[in-house]
Short mmCIF file of C-alpha atoms in Angstrom, two decimals:
data_model
loop_
_atom_site.label_atom_id
_atom_site.label_comp_id
_atom_site.label_asym_id
_atom_site.label_seq_id
_atom_site.Cartn_x
_atom_site.Cartn_y
_atom_site.Cartn_z
CA MET A 26 55.05 47.69 79.29
CA ASN A 27 57.37 50.57 77.70
CA GLN A 28 54.18 52.89 77.58
CA ARG A 29 53.58 52.48 81.33
CA LYS A 30 57.30 53.96 82.09
CA VAL A 31 57.12 56.98 79.76
CA PRO A 32 55.43 59.27 82.38
CA THR A 33 58.38 58.54 84.83
CA VAL A 34 60.86 59.26 82.32
CA ILE A 35 59.43 62.54 81.61
CA GLY A 36 59.25 63.29 85.24
CA ILE A 37 63.05 62.56 85.86
CA LEU A 38 63.89 64.56 82.71
CA VAL A 39 61.79 67.72 83.98
CA LEU A 40 63.43 67.27 87.42
CA ILE A 41 66.96 67.18 85.85
CA ILE A 42 66.21 70.28 83.46
CA GLY A 43 64.63 71.98 86.58
CA LEU A 44 67.71 71.76 88.70
CA ALA A 45 70.23 72.71 85.84
CA VAL A 46 68.12 75.66 85.09
CA GLY A 47 67.97 76.60 88.67
CA ILE A 48 71.59 76.33 89.28
CA TYR A 49 72.34 78.54 86.21
CA LEU A 50 69.78 81.13 87.43
CA LEU A 51 71.54 81.28 90.80
CA GLN A 52 75.13 81.54 89.44
CA SER A 53 73.82 84.29 86.89
CA ARG A 54 72.75 86.37 89.87
CA ASN A 55 76.34 86.53 90.54
CA ILE A 56 77.36 87.34 87.01
CA PHE A 57 74.80 90.04 86.74
CA LYS A 58 76.27 91.37 90.06
CA LEU A 59 79.50 91.45 88.83
CA GLY A 60 78.86 93.11 85.65
CA ALA A 61 79.53 96.56 87.06
CA LYS A 62 82.98 95.42 88.26
CA GLY A 63 84.75 96.71 85.13
CA GLU A 64 84.59 100.20 86.43
CA THR A 65 86.75 98.87 89.53
CA LEU A 66 89.01 96.69 87.60
CA PRO A 67 92.62 97.44 88.57
CA LYS A 68 94.27 98.88 85.13
CA ASP A 69 97.80 99.62 84.46
CA VAL A 70 99.19 97.61 87.56
CA ARG A 71 102.87 98.18 88.01
CA MET A 72 105.63 97.10 90.40
CA THR A 73 108.16 99.89 91.16
CA ASN A 74 110.55 101.39 93.88
CA ILE A 75 111.95 97.74 94.10
CA THR A 76 114.73 97.45 96.86
CA ASP A 77 116.12 94.92 99.03
CA SER A 78 113.49 95.49 101.70
CA SER A 79 110.40 97.20 100.01
CA PHE A 80 108.55 97.72 96.67
CA SER A 81 105.51 99.79 95.47
CA VAL A 82 102.33 98.35 93.61
CA SER A 83 100.24 101.18 92.04
CA TRP A 84 97.00 100.94 89.58
CA THR A 85 94.14 103.06 88.28
CA THR A 86 90.54 102.33 88.10
CA ASP A 87 87.64 103.89 85.90
CA LYS A 88 85.57 104.67 89.14
CA GLU A 89 86.66 106.19 92.56
CA THR A 90 86.97 103.47 94.69
CA GLY A 91 89.13 102.10 97.49
CA GLY A 92 91.56 99.37 97.44
CA PHE A 93 94.16 97.34 99.13
CA VAL A 94 97.03 94.62 98.45
CA SER A 95 96.96 91.37 100.05
CA TRP A 96 100.49 89.69 99.98
CA GLY A 97 102.67 86.84 101.53
CA GLU A 98 105.56 84.73 100.68
CA SER A 99 103.64 81.90 99.10
CA GLU A 100 100.79 81.78 96.71
CA GLY A 101 98.68 80.07 99.16
CA ARG A 102 99.10 82.14 101.86
CA MET A 103 98.66 85.92 101.15
CA ASP A 104 97.07 86.93 104.60
CA SER A 105 99.09 90.33 105.03
CA VAL A 106 97.37 93.50 104.28
CA GLU A 107 98.63 96.85 102.87
CA GLU A 108 96.33 99.75 102.45
CA ASP A 109 96.27 102.25 99.75
CA GLU A 110 98.30 105.34 100.76
CA LEU A 111 96.14 107.90 98.65
CA GLU A 112 92.68 108.89 99.06
CA GLU A 113 89.99 106.34 100.55
CA ASN A 114 88.35 106.51 97.26
CA GLY A 115 90.06 107.59 94.20
CA PHE A 116 90.94 107.03 90.51
CA THR A 117 94.68 106.14 91.33
CA HIS A 118 95.99 103.96 93.98
CA PHE A 119 99.30 103.37 95.52
CA VAL A 120 100.66 100.95 98.07
CA THR A 121 104.38 100.32 99.29
CA ILE A 122 105.19 97.20 101.04
CA ARG A 123 107.87 97.41 103.50
CA GLY A 124 110.07 95.56 106.01
CA LEU A 125 110.74 92.56 103.36
CA SER A 126 113.88 90.33 103.13
CA PRO A 127 116.43 90.85 100.36
CA THR A 128 116.29 88.55 97.26
CA THR A 129 113.05 87.15 98.13
CA THR A 130 109.81 86.54 96.00
CA TYR A 131 106.66 87.76 97.18
CA TYR A 132 103.09 87.14 95.89
CA PHE A 133 100.10 89.57 96.06
CA LYS A 134 96.60 90.15 94.89
CA ILE A 135 94.74 93.51 94.60
CA ASN A 136 91.52 93.92 96.32
CA SER A 137 89.61 96.88 94.26
CA GLY A 138 86.13 97.85 95.13
CA ALA A 139 85.71 94.96 97.42
CA ASN A 140 86.58 92.43 94.99
CA PHE A 141 90.18 90.40 94.60
CA TYR A 142 91.90 90.38 91.41
CA ASP A 143 94.97 88.47 90.07
CA ASN A 144 97.05 88.16 87.06
CA ASN A 145 95.16 85.69 84.75
CA GLY A 146 94.39 83.36 87.57
CA VAL A 147 97.77 83.46 89.41
CA PRO A 148 98.97 86.12 91.95
CA TRP A 149 101.33 88.87 90.96
CA GLN A 150 104.85 88.03 91.94
CA VAL A 151 108.03 90.42 92.80
CA THR A 152 111.41 89.62 93.85
CA THR A 153 113.41 91.92 96.04
CA GLY A 154 116.80 93.06 95.32
CA PRO A 155 120.32 92.33 97.16
CA VAL A 156 121.48 94.74 99.94
CA LEU A 157 123.51 97.74 98.45
CA ASN A 158 125.86 100.26 99.84
CA SER A 159 124.26 103.32 101.22
CA ILE A 160 123.77 105.97 98.62
CA THR A 161 126.72 108.47 99.09
CA LYS A 162 124.90 111.53 97.41
CA ALA A 163 121.18 111.97 97.35
CA ASN A 164 120.08 113.24 93.92
CA THR A 165 116.46 114.22 93.28
CA ILE A 166 114.22 115.47 90.46
CA SER A 167 110.97 117.31 90.73
CA GLY A 168 108.17 118.59 88.69
CA THR A 169 104.53 119.65 88.63
CA ILE A 170 101.60 117.74 86.90
CA LEU A 171 98.43 119.77 85.69
CA THR A 172 95.08 119.01 84.04
CA ALA A 173 93.92 120.38 80.85
CA THR A 174 92.40 123.16 82.39
CA GLY A 175 95.50 124.17 84.56
CA GLU A 176 94.42 122.94 87.89
CA PRO A 177 96.67 120.59 90.01
CA ALA A 178 96.50 116.91 89.16
CA ALA A 179 96.39 115.92 92.59
CA ASN A 180 97.24 112.03 93.37
CA ALA A 181 98.52 111.51 89.65
CA LEU A 182 100.87 108.48 89.46
CA ILE A 183 104.39 109.72 88.41
CA TYR A 184 106.67 107.06 86.77
CA VAL A 185 110.29 107.69 86.30
CA SER A 186 112.79 105.43 84.45
CA VAL A 187 116.08 105.50 82.11
CA GLY A 188 116.98 102.86 79.79
CA GLY A 189 118.08 99.73 81.39
CA SER A 190 117.02 100.78 85.04
CA SER A 191 114.24 99.54 87.16
CA PRO A 192 111.39 102.22 87.42
CA LEU A 193 110.79 104.52 90.31
CA SER A 194 107.28 106.25 91.16
CA THR A 195 105.44 108.59 93.52
CA SER A 196 102.16 110.47 93.56
CA ALA A 197 101.56 114.15 93.04
CA SER A 198 100.50 116.07 96.32
CA LYS A 199 97.63 118.27 96.49
CA ASP A 200 99.36 121.16 94.55
CA GLY A 201 100.48 118.95 91.59
CA SER A 202 103.98 118.85 92.76
CA TRP A 203 106.02 115.56 93.00
CA VAL A 204 109.75 114.53 93.83
CA VAL A 205 111.73 111.38 93.28
CA MET A 206 115.12 110.46 94.21
CA ILE A 207 116.81 109.62 90.92
CA SER A 208 119.81 108.33 92.84
CA SER A 209 117.98 105.37 94.00
CA LEU A 210 117.56 104.11 90.50
CA ARG A 211 118.82 100.43 90.13
CA THR A 212 119.70 98.43 87.18
CA ASN A 213 116.96 96.06 85.68
CA ASP A 214 118.44 93.29 87.55
CA LEU A 215 118.48 95.22 90.93
CA ALA A 216 122.01 94.22 91.42
CA SER A 217 123.63 97.74 91.63
CA PHE A 218 122.59 101.23 91.62
CA PHE A 219 122.01 102.80 88.09
CA THR A 220 124.68 105.51 87.01
CA ILE A 221 123.20 108.15 84.82
CA ASN A 222 125.03 110.31 82.25
CA GLN A 223 123.69 113.70 82.94
CA THR A 224 123.78 114.96 79.43
CA LYS A 225 123.19 111.73 77.38
CA ASP A 226 120.85 109.47 79.36
CA VAL A 227 117.14 110.39 78.59
CA ILE A 228 114.86 110.30 81.73
CA GLU A 229 111.38 109.18 80.65
CA ILE A 230 108.50 110.49 83.15
CA ALA A 231 104.94 109.15 82.71
CA ALA A 232 102.06 110.55 84.55
CA ASN A 233 98.63 108.84 85.02
CA LEU A 234 95.28 110.05 86.51
CA GLY A 235 93.11 107.27 85.31
CA PRO A 236 90.11 108.33 83.24
CA LYS A 237 91.31 112.03 83.65
CA GLY A 238 94.17 111.44 81.36
CA THR A 239 97.85 110.61 81.04
CA SER A 240 100.99 112.62 80.11
CA SER A 241 104.50 111.81 79.30
CA ALA A 242 107.84 113.54 78.97
CA GLN A 243 111.49 113.12 78.09
CA ILE A 244 114.32 115.27 79.67
CA TYR A 245 118.03 115.18 80.52
CA LEU A 246 119.08 115.05 84.06
CA THR A 247 120.72 118.57 83.96
CA SER A 248 117.29 120.01 82.97
CA ALA A 249 115.14 118.09 85.41
CA LYS A 250 115.36 120.24 88.57
CA PRO A 251 112.70 121.13 88.25
CA VAL A 252 110.98 119.46 85.11
CA PRO A 253 108.74 121.98 83.16
CA PRO A 254 105.14 121.54 84.15
CA MET A 255 103.67 118.64 82.41
CA VAL A 256 99.81 118.58 81.20
CA LEU A 257 97.46 115.77 81.10
CA GLY A 258 96.63 114.70 77.54
CA GLN A 259 100.04 115.95 76.37
CA THR A 260 103.48 114.57 75.35
CA HIS A 261 106.24 116.68 76.29
CA ASN A 262 109.95 116.82 74.57
CA PHE A 263 111.94 118.62 77.33
CA LYS A 264 115.34 117.32 75.98
CA ASN A 265 116.29 120.95 74.57
CA SER A 266 115.46 122.83 78.06
CA PRO A 267 118.25 124.81 79.29
CA SER A 268 120.35 123.20 82.21
CA ASN A 269 119.40 123.86 85.88
CA LYS A 270 122.52 124.58 87.67
CA THR A 271 120.80 124.37 91.17
CA ASP A 272 123.98 123.11 92.92
CA GLU A 273 125.84 126.15 92.14
CA LEU A 274 125.40 129.44 94.25
CA PRO A 275 124.25 132.36 92.36
CA GLU A 276 126.60 135.15 91.73
CA ALA A 277 125.92 138.74 91.73
CA ASN A 278 127.88 141.83 90.63
CA LEU A 279 127.40 145.14 92.46
CA GLU A 280 129.00 148.30 91.40
CA LEU A 281 128.92 151.37 93.72
CA PRO A 282 129.05 154.79 92.58
CA GLN A 283 132.19 156.40 93.07
CA ASP A 284 130.66 158.92 95.75
CA ALA A 285 129.09 156.15 97.78
CA THR A 286 130.61 155.38 101.07
CA PRO A 287 131.66 151.70 101.52
CA THR A 288 130.45 151.41 105.08
CA SER A 289 126.95 149.85 105.65
CA LYS A 290 124.41 152.20 107.25
CA PHE A 291 122.64 149.36 108.94
CA THR A 292 123.43 148.40 112.50
CA SER A 293 123.39 144.52 113.49
CA ASP A 294 120.07 145.20 115.05
CA GLU A 295 118.60 146.63 112.17
CA LYS A 296 119.75 143.63 110.03
CA ALA A 297 117.92 141.34 112.56
CA ILE A 298 114.80 143.10 112.40
CA ALA A 299 114.93 143.19 108.52
CA GLU A 300 115.81 139.33 108.29
CA ALA A 301 112.96 138.66 111.01
CA LYS A 302 110.25 139.76 108.44
CA VAL A 303 110.07 136.34 106.83
CA VAL A 304 109.74 132.85 108.54
CA THR A 305 112.88 130.65 107.60
CA ILE A 306 113.83 127.05 108.01
CA LYS A 307 117.45 126.73 109.35
CA SER A 308 117.52 122.91 110.09
CA ILE A 309 117.94 121.47 106.65
CA ASP A 310 119.08 122.54 103.19
CA GLU A 311 117.03 121.71 99.90
CA GLY A 312 117.58 117.88 99.15
CA GLU A 313 119.34 117.16 102.34
CA THR A 314 119.50 113.57 103.85
CA VAL A 315 118.63 113.09 107.34
CA SER A 316 119.12 109.84 109.25
CA SER A 317 116.35 110.22 111.69
CA ASN A 318 112.87 109.11 111.12
CA LYS A 319 111.63 112.15 113.38
CA PRO A 320 113.81 114.91 112.44
CA GLU A 321 113.87 118.19 114.28
CA PHE A 322 112.87 121.48 112.19
CA PHE A 323 113.78 124.81 113.70
CA GLY A 324 114.00 128.21 111.91
CA GLU A 325 113.40 131.89 112.72
CA GLY A 326 110.83 134.39 112.14
CA PRO A 327 108.86 137.49 113.58
CA ALA A 328 107.92 136.92 117.30
CA SER A 329 104.33 135.47 117.90
CA THR A 330 103.92 134.83 114.38
CA ASN A 331 101.64 131.77 113.68
CA ILE A 332 103.06 129.46 111.29
CA THR A 333 101.47 126.20 109.51
CA ILE A 334 103.87 123.26 108.80
CA THR A 335 102.84 120.60 106.40
CA VAL A 336 104.88 117.52 105.70
CA GLU A 337 104.66 115.19 102.71
CA SER A 338 104.34 112.54 101.49
CA ASP A 339 103.23 111.34 104.89
CA VAL A 340 100.72 114.32 105.17
CA ILE A 341 101.32 115.73 108.69
CA SER A 342 100.15 119.24 109.57
CA ALA A 343 100.77 121.26 112.48
CA SER A 344 100.55 124.85 113.72
CA VAL A 345 103.36 126.55 115.75
CA LYS A 346 103.79 130.00 116.90
CA VAL A 347 107.14 131.84 116.81
CA GLY A 348 108.67 132.41 120.29
CA ALA A 349 109.47 135.71 121.68
CA ASN A 350 113.12 135.15 121.13
CA GLY A 351 112.26 134.93 117.25
CA SER A 352 112.78 131.13 116.93
CA TRP A 353 110.48 128.13 116.27
CA VAL A 354 111.05 124.25 116.83
CA TRP A 355 109.00 121.32 115.62
CA SER A 356 109.33 117.68 115.19
CA PRO A 357 106.52 115.36 113.47
CA PRO A 358 104.56 113.63 116.21
CA LYS A 359 105.11 110.10 114.36
CA ASN A 360 107.86 108.54 112.25
CA LEU A 361 108.20 109.64 108.75
CA THR A 362 108.92 106.61 105.84
CA PRO A 363 112.07 106.28 104.42
CA GLY A 364 112.52 108.32 101.14
CA VAL A 365 111.70 111.85 99.89
CA HIS A 366 109.75 114.17 101.85
CA LYS A 367 108.75 117.83 101.45
CA ILE A 368 108.13 120.37 104.31
CA THR A 369 106.09 123.60 103.57
CA ILE A 370 106.07 126.29 106.01
CA SER A 371 103.30 129.07 105.33
CA TRP A 372 102.28 132.19 107.34
CA LYS A 373 101.04 135.69 107.01
CA ASP A 374 102.96 138.46 107.00
CA ALA A 375 102.40 141.92 108.62
CA ASN A 376 100.28 143.12 105.62
CA GLY A 377 98.23 140.05 105.69
CA ILE A 378 99.60 138.40 102.77
CA LEU A 379 100.13 134.57 102.70
CA LYS A 380 103.70 133.57 102.23
CA SER A 381 105.17 130.07 102.37
CA ILE A 382 108.45 128.32 101.78
CA THR A 383 109.19 124.91 100.82
CA LYS A 384 112.14 122.62 100.90
CA THR A 385 112.55 118.79 99.96
CA PHE A 386 114.49 116.27 102.22
CA ILE A 387 115.29 112.70 102.25
CA VAL A 388 114.67 110.25 105.13
CA GLN A 389 117.36 107.68 104.94
CA ALA A 390 116.42 104.14 105.53
CA SER A 391 117.37 102.41 108.70
CA GLU A 392 120.58 100.25 108.77
CA VAL A 393 118.90 97.42 110.72
CA PRO A 394 118.57 94.15 109.10
CA ALA A 395 115.18 93.51 107.33
CA PHE A 396 112.78 91.14 109.02
CA GLU A 397 110.90 88.43 107.45
CA ALA A 398 107.14 89.26 107.03
CA THR A 399 104.98 87.23 109.35
CA PRO A 400 101.56 86.08 108.10
CA SER A 401 99.34 88.60 110.09
CA ALA A 402 99.19 92.11 109.01
CA THR A 403 101.37 93.62 111.55
CA PRO A 404 101.41 97.52 111.43
CA THR A 405 104.97 98.86 111.19
CA SER A 406 106.25 102.10 112.61
CA THR A 407 105.13 104.00 109.32
CA PRO A 408 102.12 105.99 109.47
CA THR A 409 99.86 105.54 106.65
CA PRO A 410 96.27 106.81 105.85
CA THR A 411 93.92 103.91 106.69
CA PRO A 412 91.18 103.70 104.39
CA THR A 413 88.24 101.07 104.98
CA THR A 414 89.35 97.94 103.45
CA LYS A 415 86.52 95.31 102.54
CA PRO A 416 86.63 91.80 101.69
CA THR A 417 85.07 90.19 98.69
CA SER A 418 82.37 87.99 97.63
CA THR A 419 83.32 85.37 95.07
CA PRO A 420 83.99 87.18 91.78
CA THR A 421 84.04 85.00 88.81
CA PRO A 422 84.42 86.95 85.60
CA THR A 423 87.62 87.40 83.75
CA SER A 424 88.45 90.68 82.58
CA THR A 425 91.28 91.93 80.26
CA VAL A 426 93.34 95.15 80.45
CA LYS A 427 95.55 96.12 77.60
CA SER A 428 98.41 98.85 78.03
CA SER A 429 98.68 101.54 75.65
CA PRO A 430 101.88 102.38 73.76
CA THR A 431 102.90 105.37 76.07
CA ALA A 432 106.26 106.75 76.81
CA THR A 433 106.30 104.72 80.25
CA PRO A 434 109.10 103.08 81.96
CA LYS A 435 110.34 100.13 80.03
CA ALA A 436 110.80 98.07 82.99
CA SER A 437 107.43 98.64 84.33
CA LEU A 438 104.68 95.69 84.28
CA THR A 439 101.33 95.85 82.95
CA PRO A 440 99.68 92.49 83.40
CA THR A 441 96.13 91.54 82.92
CA PRO A 442 94.04 91.33 86.13
CA LYS A 443 91.54 88.68 86.43
CA ALA A 444 88.94 88.03 89.03
CA THR A 445 89.78 84.97 91.05
CA SER A 446 87.06 82.29 91.56
CA THR A 447 87.66 82.26 95.50
CA SER A 448 87.87 85.17 98.18
CA SER A 449 91.22 85.27 99.96
CA PRO A 450 90.94 85.16 103.79
CA LEU A 451 91.60 88.38 105.65
CA PRO A 452 94.01 88.63 108.14
CA GLY A 453 93.49 89.21 111.75
CA SER A 454 95.58 92.19 112.80
CA PRO A 455 95.76 95.47 114.81
CA ARG A 456 94.72 97.17 111.87
CA PRO A 457 90.78 97.96 111.61
CA SER A 458 89.30 94.70 110.54
CA PRO A 459 87.93 94.61 107.06
CA THR A 460 84.03 94.57 107.14
CA PRO A 461 82.50 91.58 105.39
CA ILE A 462 80.43 92.42 102.49
CA GLN A 463 76.90 91.24 102.77
CA PRO A 464 75.71 89.09 99.60
CA VAL A 465 73.38 90.96 97.56
CA SER A 466 69.77 89.61 98.15
CA GLY A 467 68.31 87.97 95.18
CA THR A 468 65.51 85.44 94.54
CA GLY A 469 65.66 81.54 94.07
CA LEU A 470 61.95 81.54 93.17
CA PRO A 471 62.60 80.19 89.65
CA SER A 472 64.74 77.62 90.79
CA ILE A 473 62.19 76.42 93.48
CA PHE A 474 59.39 76.66 91.32
CA LEU A 475 61.15 74.57 88.58
CA LEU A 476 62.26 72.40 91.60
CA ILE A 477 58.79 71.85 92.71
CA LEU A 478 57.47 71.27 89.31
CA GLY A 479 59.81 68.49 88.70
CA VAL A 480 59.11 66.78 91.81
CA LEU A 481 55.36 66.93 91.13
CA LEU A 482 55.75 65.81 87.66
CA LEU A 483 58.07 62.81 89.13
CA THR A 484 55.41 61.91 91.82
CA GLY A 485 52.43 62.08 89.04
CA GLY A 486 54.44 59.89 86.58
CA SER A 487 55.05 57.48 89.41
CA VAL A 488 51.29 57.41 90.45
CA ALA A 489 50.42 57.19 86.75
CA SER A 490 52.63 54.05 86.12
CA TYR A 491 51.53 52.32 89.15
CA ARG A 492 47.72 52.74 88.27
CA LEU A 493 48.68 51.43 84.68
CA PHE A 494 50.48 48.65 86.18
CA LEU A 495 47.33 47.79 88.22
CA LYS A 496 45.29 47.63 85.34
#
């Protein structure tokens, strides 16, 4: 009797093995598909610029790709979205989440290359600080970051911190320049502003352009206006750099010959003509703080001169013609985000030579109470570049990122991203809806073949057993 049951047992075993192998092959398709995700894996993930109402998230990738952050007030509901502020596809990524509540914990995941990543199976989290009094005096530092070949390192991530402070960050503009409002530094616990000793506290500066290289520098505040040019691939010690007395007006001594007449030979009209040969910005001083999100800029210049106005970090460009009275006026068409900005005026003089002037200014944050973030991705009044965001299929592999011992801000976080096993839902919002990723077509023929083979063997074994039983 036992011999008559052998074929049935074999059929069942083949069926089970076929199903197991088929499931494995179907799952391995996703594993093979995810094999290239190492290039889009978020590296050097940092939370910086933490205030009572906002914080920034930045990371790098080995491949130029897009990205965004999905966030919320609970681990189970991270359905608000904030897009990358830099290029749609790049090696560096910078996101600032605004409109938050003080002393509140927020959770987020990073979508990079259409795949969601978290911190070893759990979302990253950051807690905002308490509300502090307004900064009485704005103080900025600036500099330039270059590649090894001397070209501007556009979109390089810049991190600034002092021992015992919460780190600040920004990104380099197209010409490699950057500006950070150092007076907004907070202590590590975010409970108060950090007071810097201009001659004793060393400022740590780190630059990161992903696979194109990193750079670091140390400098005192008195020498950081501006910081000497930094070069990717190099470590700089600027602590012995001379102090920059930018807050003092330059002095000049003029000695006239004894036979010189003390009266000026210029008339007031001649002076006006001489001054009108260049375009000026009269509305703001270098490093000035403005309270309006749409400040009015004005200045003077030669009549009918075409000038180009560029504002960063919210990149806005416009062309304005100097009026017949020798003056010009312009306001940005949309609100500027609170923080440090740079305005550049460029024009061609009478000889056709391109000239430009640049000033840095600070847009002060609004004093209105912060509102609580809603579950949907409600756009704020702050204009940001809108890269195409895409949801992810179901990533499963675990990837590990290790930080390198560079002179980076000590308070920065470098967690280990890991692909989650489920896809986070995308919010419905007035933003451009993320386009669903179509699953990569594959083949289930091995599984189907083995399944059919198992069924046939099961059927054959049953028939053989039945015939033996009849005999």
